[in-house]
Amino acid sequence: MPGKGDAPVLPGARAVARYVRISPMKARRVVNLVRGLPAKEALTVLQFAPQAASEQVYKVLASAIANAENNERLDPDALLVSEAYVDEGPTMKRFQPRAQGRAYRIRKRTCHITVAVEAVAPASPRKAAKKTAPAKQAAPAETQSNTEGAE
């Protein structure tokens, strides 16, 4: 199945956690940390992130990696977080009693977390060798130190 603009579609997998009891803005803050990272590195970042939402995002990413490994037969070390986004879920509305018979509304927000991983195309050895070839270096200019002429 061809993708957009005749670009080759890289194999991958995705995972979705729906109705997660975290506000979407807080979850987006964590998801933005891992978008575009290699999957193993993203797991490490999430493991040590101090935000509460990082635990839920970690589970979704681990599930996406497991889906790629088991369903698509992909190498988990060659996976990249290609897509990661958070959509708003339904909001539960509750009331908090206040003074003089008033009631304040409390909104308990939920979100849907989606993470997609894809296999990175391995670079050919010839192209990698061309990129790592050192460029011509200019000869270092000789400089005199100020301590020589001070005496």
Coordinates of N, CA and C in Angstrom, one line a residue:
M1 N 0.8 -1.2 0.0 CA 0.0 0.0 0.0 C 0.9 1.2 0.0
P2 N 0.9 2.0 -1.1 CA 1.8 3.2 -1.2 C 1.3 4.3 -0.2
G3 N 2.3 5.0 0.3 CA 2.0 6.1 1.2 C 1.9 7.4 0.5
K4 N 2.0 8.5 1.2 CA 1.9 9.8 0.6 C 3.1 10.1 -0.3
G5 N 2.8 10.6 -1.5 CA 3.9 11.1 -2.4 C 4.8 10.0 -2.8
D6 N 4.4 8.7 -3.0 CA 5.2 7.6 -3.5 C 6.4 7.3 -2.6
A7 N 6.4 7.8 -1.4 CA 7.5 7.5 -0.4 C 7.3 6.0 0.1
P8 N 8.3 5.3 0.2 CA 8.2 3.9 0.7 C 7.6 3.9 2.2
V9 N 6.7 3.0 2.4 CA 6.1 3.0 3.8 C 7.0 2.0 4.6
L10 N 7.4 2.6 5.7 CA 8.3 1.7 6.6 C 7.4 0.9 7.5
P11 N 7.7 -0.3 7.8 CA 6.9 -1.1 8.7 C 6.9 -0.6 10.1
G12 N 5.8 -0.8 10.8 CA 5.7 -0.3 12.1 C 4.5 -0.8 12.8
A13 N 4.2 -0.3 14.0 CA 3.1 -0.7 14.8 C 2.7 0.5 15.7
R14 N 1.5 0.4 16.3 CA 1.0 1.4 17.2 C 0.2 0.9 18.3
A15 N 0.1 1.7 19.3 CA -0.7 1.3 20.5 C -1.5 2.5 21.0
V16 N -2.7 2.3 21.5 CA -3.5 3.4 22.0 C -4.0 3.1 23.4
A17 N -4.0 4.0 24.3 CA -4.6 3.9 25.6 C -5.7 4.9 25.6
R18 N -6.9 4.4 25.8 CA -8.1 5.3 25.8 C -8.6 5.5 27.2
Y19 N -9.2 6.7 27.4 CA -9.9 7.1 28.7 C -8.9 7.1 29.8
V20 N -7.7 7.6 29.6 CA -6.7 7.7 30.7 C -7.0 8.9 31.5
R21 N -7.0 8.7 32.8 CA -7.5 9.8 33.7 C -6.3 10.8 34.0
I22 N -5.9 11.4 33.0 CA -4.9 12.5 33.1 C -5.3 13.6 32.1
S23 N -5.1 14.8 32.5 CA -5.5 15.9 31.6 C -4.7 15.8 30.3
P24 N -5.3 16.1 29.2 CA -4.5 16.1 27.9 C -3.3 17.0 27.9
M25 N -3.4 18.1 28.5 CA -2.2 19.1 28.5 C -1.0 18.5 29.2
K26 N -1.3 17.8 30.3 CA -0.2 17.2 31.1 C 0.4 16.0 30.4
A27 N -0.5 15.3 29.7 CA 0.1 14.1 28.9 C 0.8 14.6 27.7
R28 N 0.4 15.7 27.1 CA 1.1 16.2 25.9 C 2.5 16.6 26.2
R29 N 2.7 17.2 27.4 CA 4.0 17.6 27.9 C 5.0 16.5 27.9
V30 N 4.5 15.3 28.3 CA 5.4 14.1 28.4 C 5.6 13.5 27.0
V31 N 4.5 13.5 26.2 CA 4.6 12.9 24.9 C 5.6 13.7 24.0
N32 N 5.7 15.0 24.2 CA 6.6 15.8 23.4 C 8.1 15.5 23.7
L33 N 8.3 14.9 24.9 CA 9.7 14.5 25.2 C 10.3 13.4 24.4
V34 N 9.4 12.5 23.9 CA 9.8 11.2 23.3 C 9.6 11.2 21.8
R35 N 8.8 12.1 21.2 CA 8.5 12.1 19.8 C 9.8 12.2 19.0
G36 N 10.1 11.2 18.1 CA 11.2 11.3 17.2 C 12.5 10.5 17.8
L37 N 12.4 10.1 19.0 CA 13.5 9.4 19.6 C 13.5 7.9 19.2
P38 N 14.7 7.3 19.3 CA 14.7 5.8 19.2 C 13.9 5.2 20.4
A39 N 13.2 4.1 20.1 CA 12.3 3.5 21.1 C 12.9 3.2 22.4
K40 N 14.1 2.6 22.4 CA 14.7 2.2 23.7 C 15.1 3.4 24.5
E41 N 15.6 4.5 23.8 CA 16.0 5.7 24.4 C 14.7 6.4 25.0
A42 N 13.6 6.3 24.3 CA 12.4 7.0 24.7 C 11.9 6.3 26.0
L43 N 12.0 5.0 26.1 CA 11.6 4.2 27.3 C 12.5 4.7 28.5
T44 N 13.8 4.9 28.3 CA 14.6 5.4 29.4 C 14.3 6.8 29.8
V45 N 14.0 7.6 28.8 CA 13.5 9.0 29.2 C 12.3 9.0 30.0
L46 N 11.3 8.2 29.6 CA 10.0 8.1 30.3 C 10.2 7.5 31.7
Q47 N 11.1 6.5 31.8 CA 11.3 5.9 33.1 C 11.8 6.9 34.2
F48 N 12.6 7.9 33.8 CA 13.1 8.8 34.7 C 12.5 10.2 34.7
A49 N 11.4 10.4 33.9 CA 10.7 11.6 33.9 C 9.9 11.8 35.2
P50 N 9.9 13.0 35.8 CA 9.2 13.2 37.0 C 7.7 13.3 36.9
Q51 N 7.2 13.5 35.7 CA 5.8 13.8 35.6 C 5.0 12.5 35.8
A52 N 3.8 12.7 36.4 CA 2.9 11.5 36.7 C 2.4 10.8 35.4
A53 N 2.3 11.6 34.3 CA 1.8 11.1 33.1 C 2.8 10.2 32.4
S54 N 4.1 10.2 32.8 CA 5.1 9.4 32.1 C 4.9 8.0 32.3
E55 N 4.3 7.6 33.4 CA 4.0 6.1 33.7 C 3.0 5.6 32.6
Q56 N 2.0 6.3 32.3 CA 1.0 5.9 31.3 C 1.6 5.9 29.9
V57 N 2.3 6.9 29.6 CA 3.0 7.0 28.3 C 4.0 5.9 28.1
Y58 N 4.7 5.5 29.2 CA 5.6 4.4 29.2 C 4.9 3.1 28.8
K59 N 3.8 2.9 29.4 CA 3.0 1.7 29.2 C 2.6 1.6 27.7
V60 N 2.1 2.7 27.1 CA 1.7 2.7 25.8 C 2.8 2.5 24.8
L61 N 4.0 3.1 25.1 CA 5.2 2.9 24.2 C 5.7 1.5 24.3
A62 N 5.7 0.9 25.5 CA 6.1 -0.5 25.7 C 5.2 -1.4 24.9
S63 N 3.9 -1.1 24.9 CA 2.9 -1.9 24.2 C 3.1 -1.8 22.6
A64 N 3.4 -0.6 22.2 CA 3.7 -0.4 20.7 C 4.9 -1.1 20.3
I65 N 5.9 -1.2 21.1 CA 7.2 -1.9 20.8 C 6.9 -3.4 20.8
A66 N 6.1 -3.9 21.8 CA 5.7 -5.3 21.8 C 4.8 -5.7 20.6
N67 N 3.9 -4.8 20.2 CA 3.1 -5.0 19.0 C 4.0 -5.2 17.7
A68 N 5.0 -4.3 17.6 CA 5.9 -4.3 16.5 C 6.8 -5.6 16.5
E69 N 7.2 -6.0 17.7 CA 8.0 -7.2 17.8 C 7.2 -8.5 17.5
N70 N 6.0 -8.6 18.1 CA 5.2 -9.8 18.0 C 4.4 -9.9 16.7
N71 N 3.8 -8.8 16.3 CA 2.8 -8.9 15.2 C 3.6 -8.6 13.8
E72 N 4.5 -7.7 13.8 CA 5.2 -7.4 12.6 C 6.6 -8.0 12.5
R73 N 7.1 -8.7 13.5 CA 8.4 -9.4 13.5 C 9.5 -8.4 13.2
L74 N 9.5 -7.2 13.9 CA 10.5 -6.2 13.8 C 11.5 -6.3 15.0
D75 N 12.7 -5.8 14.7 CA 13.7 -5.8 15.7 C 13.4 -4.6 16.7
P76 N 13.2 -4.8 18.0 CA 12.9 -3.7 18.9 C 14.0 -2.7 19.0
D77 N 15.3 -3.1 18.7 CA 16.4 -2.1 18.8 C 16.4 -1.2 17.6
A78 N 15.7 -1.5 16.5 CA 15.7 -0.6 15.3 C 14.5 0.1 15.2
L79 N 13.7 0.4 16.3 CA 12.5 1.1 16.2 C 12.7 2.6 16.6
L80 N 11.8 3.4 16.0 CA 11.8 4.8 16.2 C 10.4 5.3 16.5
V81 N 10.2 6.2 17.5 CA 8.9 6.7 17.8 C 8.5 7.7 16.7
S82 N 7.7 7.3 15.7 CA 7.4 8.1 14.5 C 6.2 9.0 14.8
E83 N 5.3 8.6 15.6 CA 4.1 9.4 15.9 C 3.8 9.2 17.4
A84 N 3.5 10.3 18.0 CA 3.0 10.3 19.4 C 2.2 11.5 19.6
Y85 N 0.9 11.3 20.0 CA 0.0 12.4 20.2 C -1.0 12.0 21.2
V86 N -1.7 13.1 21.8 CA -2.7 12.9 22.8 C -3.9 13.7 22.4
D87 N -5.1 12.9 22.4 CA -6.3 13.5 22.0 C -7.2 13.7 23.3
E88 N -8.1 14.6 23.3 CA -8.9 14.8 24.5 C -10.0 13.8 24.5
G89 N -10.3 13.2 25.7 CA -11.4 12.3 25.9 C -12.5 12.9 26.5
P90 N -13.5 12.2 26.9 CA -14.7 12.8 27.6 C -14.3 13.3 29.0
T91 N -15.0 14.4 29.4 CA -14.8 15.0 30.7 C -15.9 14.6 31.6
M92 N -15.5 14.1 32.8 CA -16.5 13.8 33.8 C -16.7 15.0 34.6
K93 N -18.0 15.4 34.8 CA -18.3 16.6 35.5 C -18.8 16.2 36.9
R94 N -18.2 16.8 37.9 CA -18.6 16.6 39.3 C -18.8 18.0 40.0
F95 N -19.4 18.0 41.2 CA -19.7 19.2 41.9 C -19.0 19.2 43.2
Q96 N -18.5 20.3 43.6 CA -17.9 20.5 45.0 C -18.8 21.5 45.7
P97 N -19.3 21.1 46.9 CA -20.1 22.0 47.6 C -19.3 23.1 48.2
R98 N -19.8 24.3 48.2 CA -19.1 25.5 48.7 C -20.0 26.2 49.7
A99 N -19.6 27.3 50.2 CA -20.3 28.1 51.2 C -21.6 28.6 50.7
Q100 N -22.5 28.8 51.6 CA -23.8 29.4 51.3 C -24.6 28.7 50.2
G101 N -24.5 27.4 50.2 CA -25.3 26.6 49.3 C -24.9 26.6 47.8
R102 N -23.7 27.2 47.5 CA -23.2 27.2 46.2 C -22.6 25.8 45.8
A103 N -22.4 25.6 44.5 CA -21.7 24.4 44.1 C -20.8 24.8 43.0
Y104 N -19.5 24.4 43.1 CA -18.5 24.6 42.0 C -18.3 23.4 41.2
R105 N -18.2 23.5 39.9 CA -18.0 22.4 39.0 C -16.6 22.0 39.0
I106 N -16.4 20.7 39.1 CA -15.0 20.1 38.9 C -15.0 19.3 37.7
R107 N -14.0 19.5 36.8 CA -13.9 18.8 35.6 C -12.8 17.7 35.7
K108 N -13.1 16.5 35.6 CA -12.1 15.4 35.6 C -11.9 15.0 34.2
R109 N -10.8 15.5 33.7 CA -10.5 15.3 32.2 C -9.9 14.0 32.0
T110 N -10.1 13.4 30.8 CA -9.5 12.2 30.3 C -8.9 12.4 29.0
C111 N -8.0 11.5 28.5 CA -7.3 11.7 27.3 C -7.1 10.3 26.6
H112 N -6.8 10.3 25.3 CA -6.5 9.1 24.6 C -5.0 9.3 24.1
I113 N -4.1 8.4 24.5 CA -2.7 8.5 24.2 C -2.4 7.5 23.0
T114 N -1.8 8.0 22.0 CA -1.5 7.1 20.8 C 0.0 7.3 20.5
V115 N 0.7 6.1 20.4 CA 2.1 6.1 20.1 C 2.3 5.1 18.9
A116 N 3.0 5.5 17.9 CA 3.3 4.7 16.7 C 4.8 4.6 16.6
V117 N 5.3 3.4 16.4 CA 6.7 3.2 16.2 C 6.9 2.6 14.8
E118 N 8.1 2.9 14.2 CA 8.4 2.3 12.9 C 9.8 1.9 12.8
A119 N 10.1 0.9 11.9 CA 11.5 0.4 11.8 C 12.3 1.4 11.0
V120 N 13.5 1.7 11.5 CA 14.4 2.6 10.8 C 15.1 1.8 9.7
A121 N 15.1 2.4 8.5 CA 15.8 1.8 7.4 C 17.3 1.8 7.7
P122 N 18.0 0.7 7.6 CA 19.4 0.7 7.9 C 20.2 1.4 6.8
A123 N 21.1 2.2 7.2 CA 21.9 3.0 6.2 C 22.9 2.0 5.6
S124 N 23.1 2.2 4.3 CA 24.1 1.3 3.6 C 25.5 1.7 4.0
P125 N 26.5 0.8 4.1 CA 27.8 1.1 4.5 C 28.5 2.1 3.7
R126 N 28.2 2.1 2.4 CA 28.9 3.0 1.5 C 28.6 4.5 1.8
K127 N 27.3 4.7 2.0 CA 26.8 6.1 2.3 C 27.4 6.5 3.6
A128 N 27.4 5.6 4.6 CA 27.9 6.0 5.9 C 29.4 6.3 5.8
A129 N 30.1 5.6 5.0 CA 31.5 5.9 4.9 C 31.8 7.3 4.3
K130 N 31.0 7.7 3.3 CA 31.2 9.0 2.7 C 30.9 10.1 3.7
K131 N 29.9 9.9 4.6 CA 29.6 11.0 5.5 C 30.6 11.1 6.6
T132 N 31.3 10.0 7.0 CA 32.3 10.1 8.0 C 33.7 10.4 7.6
A133 N 33.9 10.5 6.2 CA 35.2 10.9 5.7 C 35.6 12.3 6.2
P134 N 36.8 12.4 6.7 CA 37.2 13.8 7.2 C 37.4 14.7 6.1
A135 N 37.0 16.0 6.3 CA 37.2 17.0 5.3 C 38.7 17.6 5.5
K136 N 39.1 18.3 4.4 CA 40.5 18.9 4.5 C 40.5 19.9 5.7
Q137 N 41.5 19.8 6.5 CA 41.6 20.7 7.6 C 42.7 21.8 7.3
A138 N 42.4 23.0 7.6 CA 43.3 24.1 7.4 C 44.4 24.0 8.4
A139 N 45.6 24.4 8.0 CA 46.8 24.4 8.9 C 46.5 25.4 10.1
P140 N 46.8 25.0 11.3 CA 46.6 25.9 12.4 C 47.5 27.1 12.3
A141 N 47.0 28.3 12.6 CA 47.8 29.5 12.5 C 48.6 29.6 13.8
E142 N 49.9 30.0 13.6 CA 50.8 30.1 14.8 C 50.5 31.5 15.5
T143 N 50.4 31.4 16.8 CA 50.2 32.6 17.5 C 51.3 32.8 18.6
Q144 N 51.6 34.0 18.9 CA 52.6 34.3 19.9 C 51.9 34.6 21.2
S145 N 52.5 34.1 22.2 CA 51.9 34.4 23.5 C 52.3 35.8 24.0
N146 N 51.5 36.4 24.8 CA 51.8 37.7 25.4 C 52.9 37.7 26.4
T147 N 53.2 36.6 27.0 CA 54.2 36.5 28.0 C 55.6 36.6 27.5
E148 N 55.8 36.3 26.2 CA 57.2 36.4 25.6 C 57.7 37.8 25.5
G149 N 56.8 38.7 25.1 CA 57.3 40.1 24.9 C 57.2 40.9 26.2
A150 N 56.7 40.4 27.3 CA 56.5 41.2 28.5 C 57.9 41.5 29.2
E151 N 58.9 40.8 29.0 CA 60.1 41.0 29.7 C 61.0 42.0 29.1

